[in-house]
mmCIF file of C-alpha atoms in Angstrom:
data_model
loop_
_atom_site.group_PDB
_atom_site.id
_atom_site.type_symbol
_atom_site.label_atom_id
_atom_site.label_comp_id
_atom_site.label_asym_id
_atom_site.label_seq_id
_atom_site.Cartn_x
_atom_site.Cartn_y
_atom_site.Cartn_z
ATOM 1 C CA MET A 72 12.989 81.828 -39.178
ATOM 2 C CA LYS A 73 13.028 78.397 -38.610
ATOM 3 C CA LYS A 74 12.385 77.439 -34.902
ATOM 4 C CA TYR A 75 13.327 74.107 -33.258
ATOM 5 C CA PRO A 76 11.255 73.251 -30.305
ATOM 6 C CA ILE A 77 12.847 72.569 -27.424
ATOM 7 C CA GLU A 78 12.613 68.971 -25.543
ATOM 8 C CA GLN A 79 11.509 68.930 -22.224
ATOM 9 C CA GLY A 80 14.308 69.171 -19.589
ATOM 10 C CA GLU A 81 16.539 70.897 -21.945
ATOM 11 C CA ASP A 82 16.633 74.545 -20.985
ATOM 12 C CA PRO A 83 19.532 76.000 -21.607
ATOM 13 C CA ALA A 84 19.449 78.374 -18.991
ATOM 14 C CA GLN A 85 18.184 75.810 -16.451
ATOM 15 C CA GLN A 86 21.789 73.836 -17.523
ATOM 16 C CA LYS A 87 23.600 76.158 -17.294
ATOM 17 C CA ARG A 88 22.467 76.647 -13.842
ATOM 18 C CA LEU A 89 23.110 73.124 -13.016
ATOM 19 C CA ASP A 90 26.416 73.310 -14.288
ATOM 20 C CA PHE A 91 27.193 76.949 -12.587
ATOM 21 C CA ALA A 92 25.967 74.840 -9.253
ATOM 22 C CA SER A 93 28.036 71.864 -9.898
ATOM 23 C CA LEU A 94 31.360 73.871 -10.152
ATOM 24 C CA SER A 95 30.576 76.047 -7.577
ATOM 25 C CA ASN A 96 29.791 72.859 -4.894
ATOM 26 C CA LYS A 97 32.891 71.798 -6.471
ATOM 27 C CA GLU A 98 34.955 75.084 -5.358
ATOM 28 C CA THR A 99 33.498 75.195 -2.561
ATOM 29 C CA GLN A 100 34.840 71.456 -1.542
ATOM 30 C CA VAL A 101 38.195 72.492 -2.981
ATOM 31 C CA LYS A 102 38.204 75.395 -0.561
ATOM 32 C CA ARG A 103 37.367 73.464 2.466
ATOM 33 C CA LEU A 104 39.521 70.640 2.030
ATOM 34 C CA GLU A 105 42.105 73.820 1.564
ATOM 35 C CA PHE A 106 41.153 75.497 4.822
ATOM 36 C CA SER A 107 41.033 71.719 6.401
ATOM 37 C CA GLU A 108 44.325 71.503 5.768
ATOM 38 C CA GLU A 109 45.553 74.773 6.720
ATOM 39 C CA GLN A 110 43.830 74.414 9.625
ATOM 40 C CA LEU A 111 45.590 70.839 10.237
ATOM 41 C CA SER A 112 49.094 72.313 9.442
ATOM 42 C CA PHE A 113 48.516 75.168 11.865
ATOM 43 C CA ALA A 114 47.339 72.641 14.508
ATOM 44 C CA LEU A 115 50.130 70.476 13.994
ATOM 45 C CA ASP A 116 52.689 73.567 14.063
ATOM 46 C CA ALA A 117 51.313 74.291 17.434
ATOM 47 C CA ALA A 118 51.775 71.416 18.905
ATOM 48 C CA ARG A 119 55.251 70.508 17.163
ATOM 49 C CA MET A 120 54.072 67.769 15.569
ATOM 50 C CA VAL A 121 54.763 65.766 12.130
ATOM 51 C CA PHE A 122 53.426 62.373 10.759
ATOM 52 C CA TRP A 123 55.351 60.265 8.433
ATOM 53 C CA ASP A 124 54.774 57.429 6.462
ATOM 54 C CA TRP A 125 57.775 55.117 4.949
ATOM 55 C CA ASN A 126 57.412 52.211 2.273
ATOM 56 C CA LEU A 127 59.130 49.460 3.126
ATOM 57 C CA GLN A 128 59.596 47.981 -0.211
ATOM 58 C CA THR A 129 60.268 51.037 -2.488
ATOM 59 C CA GLY A 130 62.084 52.609 0.503
ATOM 60 C CA LYS A 131 60.469 56.004 0.045
ATOM 61 C CA ALA A 132 58.607 57.956 2.303
ATOM 62 C CA SER A 133 56.062 60.636 2.518
ATOM 63 C CA TRP A 134 55.615 63.286 5.327
ATOM 64 C CA SER A 135 53.471 66.598 6.709
ATOM 65 C CA SER A 136 54.478 69.697 5.076
ATOM 66 C CA ASN A 137 55.913 70.933 8.451
ATOM 67 C CA PHE A 138 57.951 67.804 9.200
ATOM 68 C CA VAL A 139 61.013 69.855 6.750
ATOM 69 C CA HIS A 140 61.179 72.200 9.415
ATOM 70 C CA LEU A 141 61.108 70.013 12.545
ATOM 71 C CA TYR A 142 63.729 67.990 11.049
ATOM 72 C CA GLY A 143 66.239 71.117 9.807
ATOM 73 C CA LEU A 144 65.752 69.458 6.167
ATOM 74 C CA ASP A 145 66.490 70.993 3.029
ATOM 75 C CA VAL A 146 62.714 73.004 1.850
ATOM 76 C CA ASP A 147 63.666 72.627 -1.530
ATOM 77 C CA SER A 148 64.771 69.341 -1.620
ATOM 78 C CA GLN A 149 62.602 66.944 -3.358
ATOM 79 C CA GLU A 150 64.362 63.722 -1.504
ATOM 80 C CA LYS A 151 61.536 61.852 1.192
ATOM 81 C CA SER A 152 63.752 58.704 2.297
ATOM 82 C CA TYR A 153 64.369 56.893 5.811
ATOM 83 C CA GLU A 154 68.132 57.810 4.487
ATOM 84 C CA ALA A 155 67.011 62.110 5.008
ATOM 85 C CA PHE A 156 65.523 61.437 7.831
ATOM 86 C CA LEU A 157 68.051 59.198 9.450
ATOM 87 C CA SER A 158 70.912 61.894 8.430
ATOM 88 C CA THR A 159 69.186 64.359 11.231
ATOM 89 C CA VAL A 160 69.522 61.769 13.750
ATOM 90 C CA HIS A 161 72.247 62.117 16.822
ATOM 91 C CA PRO A 162 74.722 59.648 15.718
ATOM 92 C CA GLU A 163 74.767 57.872 19.298
ATOM 93 C CA ASP A 164 70.618 57.482 18.877
ATOM 94 C CA ARG A 165 70.451 55.859 16.273
ATOM 95 C CA GLN A 166 71.424 51.996 17.063
ATOM 96 C CA LEU A 167 68.310 53.105 19.583
ATOM 97 C CA ILE A 168 66.083 53.589 17.183
ATOM 98 C CA GLU A 169 66.941 50.397 14.925
ATOM 99 C CA GLN A 170 67.086 48.090 18.094
ATOM 100 C CA ASP A 171 63.553 49.781 19.096
ATOM 101 C CA ALA A 172 62.009 49.092 15.396
ATOM 102 C CA GLN A 173 63.524 45.445 15.575
ATOM 103 C CA LYS A 174 61.559 44.861 18.839
ATOM 104 C CA SER A 175 58.340 46.368 17.375
ATOM 105 C CA LEU A 176 58.656 43.919 14.303
ATOM 106 C CA GLN A 177 59.435 40.667 16.704
ATOM 107 C CA SER A 178 56.430 41.207 18.938
ATOM 108 C CA LYS A 179 54.028 42.912 15.942
ATOM 109 C CA ARG A 180 53.219 46.061 18.588
ATOM 110 C CA ASP A 181 52.876 49.707 18.212
ATOM 111 C CA SER A 182 56.151 51.072 19.792
ATOM 112 C CA SER A 183 57.761 54.943 20.814
ATOM 113 C CA VAL A 184 61.011 55.724 21.138
ATOM 114 C CA GLU A 185 62.759 59.072 22.305
ATOM 115 C CA TYR A 186 65.998 60.281 20.584
ATOM 116 C CA ARG A 187 67.988 63.449 19.621
ATOM 117 C CA ILE A 188 68.320 65.326 16.195
ATOM 118 C CA ILE A 189 70.598 67.839 15.092
ATOM 119 C CA LEU A 190 69.499 70.738 13.512
ATOM 120 C CA PRO A 191 71.667 72.819 10.383
ATOM 121 C CA ASP A 192 72.997 75.199 13.258
ATOM 122 C CA GLY A 193 73.822 72.550 15.856
ATOM 123 C CA LYS A 194 70.833 73.035 17.914
ATOM 124 C CA ILE A 195 69.983 69.354 19.576
ATOM 125 C CA ARG A 196 66.275 68.859 19.933
ATOM 126 C CA TRP A 197 64.917 66.106 21.346
ATOM 127 C CA ILE A 198 61.599 63.544 19.527
ATOM 128 C CA ARG A 199 59.346 61.160 20.404
ATOM 129 C CA SER A 200 58.289 59.024 17.774
ATOM 130 C CA GLN A 201 54.891 57.031 18.441
ATOM 131 C CA TYR A 202 54.592 54.137 15.358
ATOM 132 C CA LYS A 203 53.366 50.742 13.995
ATOM 133 C CA PHE A 204 53.960 48.583 11.253
ATOM 134 C CA PHE A 205 51.596 47.455 8.507
ATOM 135 C CA TYR A 206 52.163 43.768 7.223
ATOM 136 C CA ASP A 207 50.516 41.907 4.142
ATOM 137 C CA GLU A 208 48.655 38.753 4.196
ATOM 138 C CA GLN A 209 51.630 36.816 4.085
ATOM 139 C CA GLY A 210 52.772 38.645 7.483
ATOM 140 C CA ASN A 211 55.734 40.619 6.028
ATOM 141 C CA PRO A 212 56.183 44.311 6.752
ATOM 142 C CA VAL A 213 55.039 46.701 4.050
ATOM 143 C CA LYS A 214 54.759 50.443 5.350
ATOM 144 C CA LYS A 215 56.058 52.347 8.776
ATOM 145 C CA THR A 216 53.517 54.763 10.053
ATOM 146 C CA GLY A 217 53.818 57.340 13.002
ATOM 147 C CA ILE A 218 53.227 60.488 14.272
ATOM 148 C CA ASP A 219 56.927 62.598 16.023
ATOM 149 C CA ILE A 220 56.481 65.229 19.022
ATOM 150 C CA ASP A 221 59.045 67.618 19.754
ATOM 151 C CA ILE A 222 59.495 67.030 23.732
ATOM 152 C CA THR A 223 62.740 69.126 24.016
ATOM 153 C CA GLU A 224 61.534 71.518 26.617
ATOM 154 C CA ARG A 225 59.721 68.574 28.820
ATOM 155 C CA LYS A 226 63.510 66.842 28.515
ATOM 156 C CA LEU A 227 65.368 69.708 29.173
ATOM 157 C CA ALA A 228 62.909 70.078 32.263
ATOM 158 C CA GLU A 229 63.583 66.102 33.328
ATOM 159 C CA ILE A 230 67.351 67.111 33.047
ATOM 160 C CA LYS A 231 67.355 70.361 34.971
ATOM 161 C CA ILE A 232 65.393 68.605 38.029
ATOM 162 C CA LYS A 233 67.861 65.269 37.931
ATOM 163 C CA ASP A 234 70.729 67.917 37.871
ATOM 164 C CA GLY A 235 69.291 69.374 40.827
ATOM 165 C CA LEU A 236 68.418 66.233 42.197
ATOM 166 C CA LYS A 237 72.284 64.919 42.137
ATOM 167 C CA GLU A 238 73.732 68.338 43.883
ATOM 168 C CA LYS A 239 71.169 67.674 46.721
ATOM 169 C CA GLU A 240 71.971 64.374 46.879
ATOM 170 C CA VAL A 241 76.114 65.426 46.527
ATOM 171 C CA LEU A 242 75.267 68.084 49.343
ATOM 172 C CA LEU A 243 73.282 65.359 51.580
ATOM 173 C CA GLN A 244 76.341 63.138 50.970
ATOM 174 C CA GLU A 245 78.599 66.114 52.520
ATOM 175 C CA ILE A 246 76.427 66.619 55.534
ATOM 176 C CA HIS A 247 76.291 62.998 56.449
ATOM 177 C CA HIS A 248 80.147 63.334 55.715
ATOM 178 C CA ARG A 249 80.861 66.269 58.577
ATOM 179 C CA VAL A 250 78.398 64.920 60.762
ATOM 180 C CA LYS A 251 79.933 61.639 60.741
ATOM 181 C CA ASN A 252 83.292 63.481 61.003
ATOM 182 C CA ASN A 253 82.189 65.736 63.703
ATOM 183 C CA LEU A 254 80.949 62.848 65.864
ATOM 184 C CA GLN A 255 84.542 61.420 65.569
ATOM 185 C CA VAL A 256 85.998 64.667 67.004
ATOM 186 C CA VAL A 257 83.600 64.040 70.064
ATOM 187 C CA SER A 258 84.598 60.481 70.409
ATOM 188 C CA SER A 259 88.174 61.218 70.275
ATOM 189 C CA LEU A 260 87.981 64.758 73.034
ATOM 190 C CA LEU A 261 86.121 61.837 75.280
ATOM 191 C CA ASP A 262 88.917 59.325 74.758
ATOM 192 C CA LEU A 263 91.255 62.169 75.732
ATOM 193 C CA GLN A 264 89.351 63.333 78.421
ATOM 194 C CA SER A 265 89.213 59.717 79.741
ATOM 195 C CA MET A 266 93.111 59.411 80.067
ATOM 196 C CA HIS A 267 92.676 61.972 83.102
ATOM 197 C CA ILE A 268 90.294 59.723 84.619
ATOM 198 C CA ASP A 269 91.556 57.907 87.749
ATOM 199 C CA SER A 270 88.193 56.342 88.306
ATOM 200 C CA PRO A 271 87.227 53.227 86.788
ATOM 201 C CA THR A 272 83.222 53.838 87.420
ATOM 202 C CA LEU A 273 83.594 57.086 85.600
ATOM 203 C CA LEU A 274 85.888 55.366 83.119
ATOM 204 C CA GLU A 275 83.519 52.902 82.201
ATOM 205 C CA VAL A 276 80.611 55.660 81.957
ATOM 206 C CA PHE A 277 82.971 57.569 79.033
ATOM 207 C CA ARG A 278 83.605 54.653 77.460
ATOM 208 C CA ASP A 279 79.987 53.748 77.036
ATOM 209 C CA PHE A 280 79.252 57.478 76.043
ATOM 210 C CA GLN A 281 82.150 56.867 73.036
ATOM 211 C CA ASN A 282 80.749 53.655 72.347
ATOM 212 C CA ARG A 283 76.990 55.584 71.519
ATOM 213 C CA VAL A 284 78.510 58.670 69.598
ATOM 214 C CA LYS A 285 80.467 55.890 67.455
ATOM 215 C CA ALA A 286 77.308 53.895 67.063
ATOM 216 C CA MET A 287 75.533 57.366 65.168
ATOM 217 C CA ALA A 288 78.726 58.233 63.051
ATOM 218 C CA ILE A 289 78.867 54.414 61.905
ATOM 219 C CA VAL A 290 75.469 55.521 60.348
ATOM 220 C CA HIS A 291 76.265 58.557 58.698
ATOM 221 C CA GLN A 292 79.523 56.844 57.504
ATOM 222 C CA GLN A 293 77.586 54.476 55.674
ATOM 223 C CA LEU A 294 74.947 57.021 54.130
ATOM 224 C CA TYR A 295 77.908 59.017 53.167
ATOM 225 C CA GLU A 296 79.547 55.407 51.310
ATOM 226 C CA SER A 297 75.809 54.370 50.224
ATOM 227 C CA ASN A 298 74.266 55.873 46.855
ATOM 228 C CA ASN A 299 70.542 55.241 49.044
ATOM 229 C CA LEU A 300 70.878 58.601 50.979
ATOM 230 C CA SER A 301 67.577 57.486 52.653
ATOM 231 C CA GLN A 302 68.004 53.918 53.716
ATOM 232 C CA ILE A 303 70.295 52.219 55.942
ATOM 233 C CA ASN A 304 70.889 48.322 55.013
ATOM 234 C CA LEU A 305 70.759 47.005 58.946
ATOM 235 C CA ALA A 306 72.452 43.856 58.271
ATOM 236 C CA VAL A 307 75.897 46.442 57.129
ATOM 237 C CA TYR A 308 75.249 48.369 59.913
ATOM 238 C CA ILE A 309 75.002 45.561 62.404
ATOM 239 C CA ARG A 310 78.299 44.276 61.604
ATOM 240 C CA SER A 311 80.058 47.385 61.698
ATOM 241 C CA LEU A 312 78.738 48.216 64.929
ATOM 242 C CA THR A 313 79.874 44.762 66.678
ATOM 243 C CA GLU A 314 83.106 44.788 65.048
ATOM 244 C CA ASN A 315 83.671 48.122 66.569
ATOM 245 C CA LEU A 316 82.239 47.028 70.150
ATOM 246 C CA PHE A 317 84.485 44.158 69.819
ATOM 247 C CA GLN A 318 87.534 45.938 68.994
ATOM 248 C CA VAL A 319 87.107 48.429 71.885
ATOM 249 C CA TYR A 320 87.236 46.092 74.648
ATOM 250 C CA SER A 321 89.788 43.996 72.786
ATOM 251 C CA ILE A 322 87.651 40.875 72.606
ATOM 252 C CA VAL A 323 89.059 37.852 71.356
ATOM 253 C CA PRO A 324 87.122 34.585 69.795
ATOM 254 C CA ALA A 325 88.590 32.568 71.983
ATOM 255 C CA LYS A 326 87.063 34.344 75.101
ATOM 256 C CA VAL A 327 83.772 35.927 73.438
ATOM 257 C CA SER A 328 82.254 34.521 70.210
ATOM 258 C CA LEU A 329 79.886 36.618 68.188
ATOM 259 C CA ILE A 330 77.020 34.747 66.071
ATOM 260 C CA LEU A 331 75.308 36.907 63.634
ATOM 261 C CA ASP A 332 72.044 35.725 61.373
ATOM 262 C CA LEU A 333 70.826 38.612 59.498
ATOM 263 C CA ASP A 334 68.739 39.294 56.779
ATOM 264 C CA ASN A 335 69.131 41.774 54.195
ATOM 265 C CA VAL A 336 66.498 44.270 56.026
ATOM 266 C CA SER A 337 66.770 48.843 55.605
ATOM 267 C CA LEU A 338 65.297 50.876 57.745
ATOM 268 C CA LYS A 339 65.848 54.580 57.146
ATOM 269 C CA ILE A 340 67.768 56.675 59.042
ATOM 270 C CA ASP A 341 65.858 57.614 62.452
ATOM 271 C CA ALA A 342 64.841 53.835 62.790
ATOM 272 C CA ALA A 343 68.090 52.841 61.666
ATOM 273 C CA ILE A 344 70.090 54.590 64.499
ATOM 274 C CA SER A 345 67.605 53.870 67.126
ATOM 275 C CA CYS A 346 68.206 50.060 66.620
ATOM 276 C CA GLY A 347 71.625 50.876 66.581
ATOM 277 C CA LEU A 348 71.819 52.369 69.928
ATOM 278 C CA ILE A 349 69.498 49.318 70.966
ATOM 279 C CA ILE A 350 71.865 46.545 69.808
ATOM 280 C CA ASN A 351 74.991 48.979 71.132
ATOM 281 C CA GLU A 352 73.652 48.630 74.802
ATOM 282 C CA LEU A 353 72.611 44.860 74.813
ATOM 283 C CA ILE A 354 75.673 44.044 73.236
ATOM 284 C CA ASN A 355 78.234 46.312 75.444
ATOM 285 C CA ASN A 356 76.430 45.015 78.404
ATOM 286 C CA ALA A 357 76.426 41.585 77.324
ATOM 287 C CA ILE A 358 80.431 42.107 77.189
ATOM 288 C CA LYS A 359 80.812 43.452 80.564
ATOM 289 C CA HIS A 360 78.641 41.619 82.606
ATOM 290 C CA ALA A 361 77.286 38.295 81.298
ATOM 291 C CA PHE A 362 80.503 36.346 81.309
ATOM 292 C CA ASN A 363 82.792 34.904 84.199
ATOM 293 C CA GLU A 364 86.328 34.266 83.655
ATOM 294 C CA SER A 365 85.745 30.461 83.262
ATOM 295 C CA THR A 366 83.021 30.890 80.617
ATOM 296 C CA GLN A 367 83.521 30.472 77.002
ATOM 297 C CA GLY A 368 80.827 33.155 75.972
ATOM 298 C CA VAL A 369 78.820 33.216 73.175
ATOM 299 C CA ILE A 370 76.556 36.006 71.900
ATOM 300 C CA LYS A 371 73.901 35.869 69.290
ATOM 301 C CA LEU A 372 72.445 38.184 67.396
ATOM 302 C CA SER A 373 69.761 37.423 64.596
ATOM 303 C CA LEU A 374 67.524 39.974 62.282
ATOM 304 C CA THR A 375 64.675 38.503 59.995
ATOM 305 C CA LYS A 376 61.865 40.098 58.504
ATOM 306 C CA ASP A 377 58.425 38.446 57.847
ATOM 307 C CA GLU A 378 55.832 38.918 54.999
ATOM 308 C CA SER A 379 54.283 41.530 56.800
ATOM 309 C CA LYS A 380 57.528 43.487 57.070
ATOM 310 C CA ASN A 381 57.694 43.628 60.726
ATOM 311 C CA ILE A 382 61.416 43.436 61.947
ATOM 312 C CA THR A 383 62.112 40.695 65.100
ATOM 313 C CA LEU A 384 65.507 41.371 66.670
ATOM 314 C CA ILE A 385 67.003 38.885 68.549
ATOM 315 C CA VAL A 386 70.409 39.440 71.128
ATOM 316 C CA GLY A 387 70.661 36.744 73.404
ATOM 317 C CA ASP A 388 74.044 35.005 75.393
ATOM 318 C CA ASN A 389 74.844 31.933 77.415
ATOM 319 C CA GLY A 390 76.494 33.901 80.350
ATOM 320 C CA ILE A 391 74.775 33.797 83.972
ATOM 321 C CA GLY A 392 71.923 36.030 83.575
ATOM 322 C CA LEU A 393 70.418 38.788 85.372
ATOM 323 C CA PRO A 394 68.997 39.225 88.784
ATOM 324 C CA GLU A 395 65.759 36.899 89.799
ATOM 325 C CA ASN A 396 62.221 39.213 89.399
ATOM 326 C CA TRP A 397 64.500 41.434 87.228
ATOM 327 C CA GLU A 398 62.108 43.533 84.901
ATOM 328 C CA LEU A 399 62.963 45.820 82.113
ATOM 329 C CA PRO A 400 60.821 49.058 82.980
ATOM 330 C CA ASN A 401 62.241 49.181 86.949
ATOM 331 C CA SER A 402 65.691 48.442 85.943
ATOM 332 C CA HIS A 403 68.741 51.045 87.456
ATOM 333 C CA PRO A 404 71.553 50.476 84.319
ATOM 334 C CA LEU A 405 70.719 53.571 81.917
ATOM 335 C CA GLU A 406 71.450 50.851 79.195
ATOM 336 C CA PHE A 407 68.026 49.283 79.936
ATOM 337 C CA GLN A 408 66.291 52.488 80.174
ATOM 338 C CA LEU A 409 67.514 53.606 77.321
ATOM 339 C CA VAL A 410 66.635 50.141 75.885
ATOM 340 C CA ASN A 411 63.393 50.474 76.648
ATOM 341 C CA ALA A 412 62.947 54.056 75.614
ATOM 342 C CA LEU A 413 64.129 53.431 72.553
ATOM 343 C CA VAL A 414 61.680 50.408 71.675
ATOM 344 C CA GLN A 415 58.685 52.298 72.552
ATOM 345 C CA GLN A 416 59.970 55.293 70.419
ATOM 346 C CA LEU A 417 59.771 53.024 67.788
ATOM 347 C CA GLU A 418 56.791 51.668 68.430
ATOM 348 C CA GLY A 419 57.772 47.986 69.318
ATOM 349 C CA THR A 420 57.697 45.368 72.055
ATOM 350 C CA ILE A 421 60.223 43.770 73.458
ATOM 351 C CA GLU A 422 60.416 40.497 75.833
ATOM 352 C CA TYR A 423 63.377 39.128 77.820
ATOM 353 C CA ASN A 424 64.293 35.796 79.041
ATOM 354 C CA CYS A 425 67.078 35.746 82.015
ATOM 355 C CA TYR A 426 67.139 31.921 82.574
ATOM 356 C CA CYS A 427 70.057 30.313 80.907
ATOM 357 C CA GLY A 428 71.579 33.240 80.213
ATOM 358 C CA THR A 429 70.095 36.510 78.695
ATOM 359 C CA LYS A 430 67.639 36.628 75.645
ATOM 360 C CA PHE A 431 65.955 40.063 74.068
ATOM 361 C CA CYS A 432 63.108 39.687 71.732
ATOM 362 C CA ILE A 433 62.445 43.017 70.009
ATOM 363 C CA ARG A 434 59.286 43.565 67.612
ATOM 364 C CA ILE A 435 59.541 46.546 65.168
ATOM 365 C CA PRO A 436 56.584 47.359 63.000
ATOM 366 C CA CYS A 437 57.951 48.600 59.612
ATOM 367 C CA ASP A 438 56.543 50.483 56.838
#
């Protein structure tokens, strides 16, 4: 039997072992890759997330295996295209997606858009898509890639919160409406009672109380008619308030004129009511006591807000002024005691000038 020498490095057994090791290594790599893909698929399913890629030149798309499940597409269908995706989108949201894509192309920035899809069973799901475009050397878009997330639960929670807030706003508006009506009833009762009063002094007291009640009712009426239930437009409030006072006393412009210079200032309801009562007392006092029969009366009211958001309210008239050595803290009329108390409540300051008429300057810190 003829024997052939085995050259060095060509041991058959060793070669088989090397081939087997190489094959085993490849199988291990394949198994690891399959395992990684399974893990990725599991993670995407758990997060209700899919990824996709759309070739803008061919119109073909590719996507992760769970894409068809999220969008309710036919599992057996081989069609992967933008049209297949768009067919699942709610008709009212398709234009939104197109408009957002155009904005992203114009700005050449990544973008995101939220929209609804309709599943085969009619259920609606909310999707958030985060995507970006890729461009060739000439700057033309060639590919669009993105990640989509099912945000239905979050959206439903947001809608529930918004509906709850809307319901509370409606209830709060109704409360303001009822408070306004109750204050109107109180004002009407005072008016009826005043018909049986013969004393001019007592009648004046009743009228003053009516005006204060009306000042508070106007706030609640304004809140009822407004979309903002926490803030009062002070300029609008002042116009309504002064108009009511001039109607109550049947003031005609030929006798007393009113000049308003009001910035657009908003306040919270409590502060607005206090400011309204302050204005009510000062205007009320001017109408009743500032002018004699021969005087052409002028009442000026200004409202400003500086850069530090502090409010300055000035009420003045060209009437007979106040007595010499008059001091607000020691004043006897109720209206001035009330003004002083309300200014302190607002943590504001008040200055006054009693010469050549009367002028009150009130400064109020505002948040």
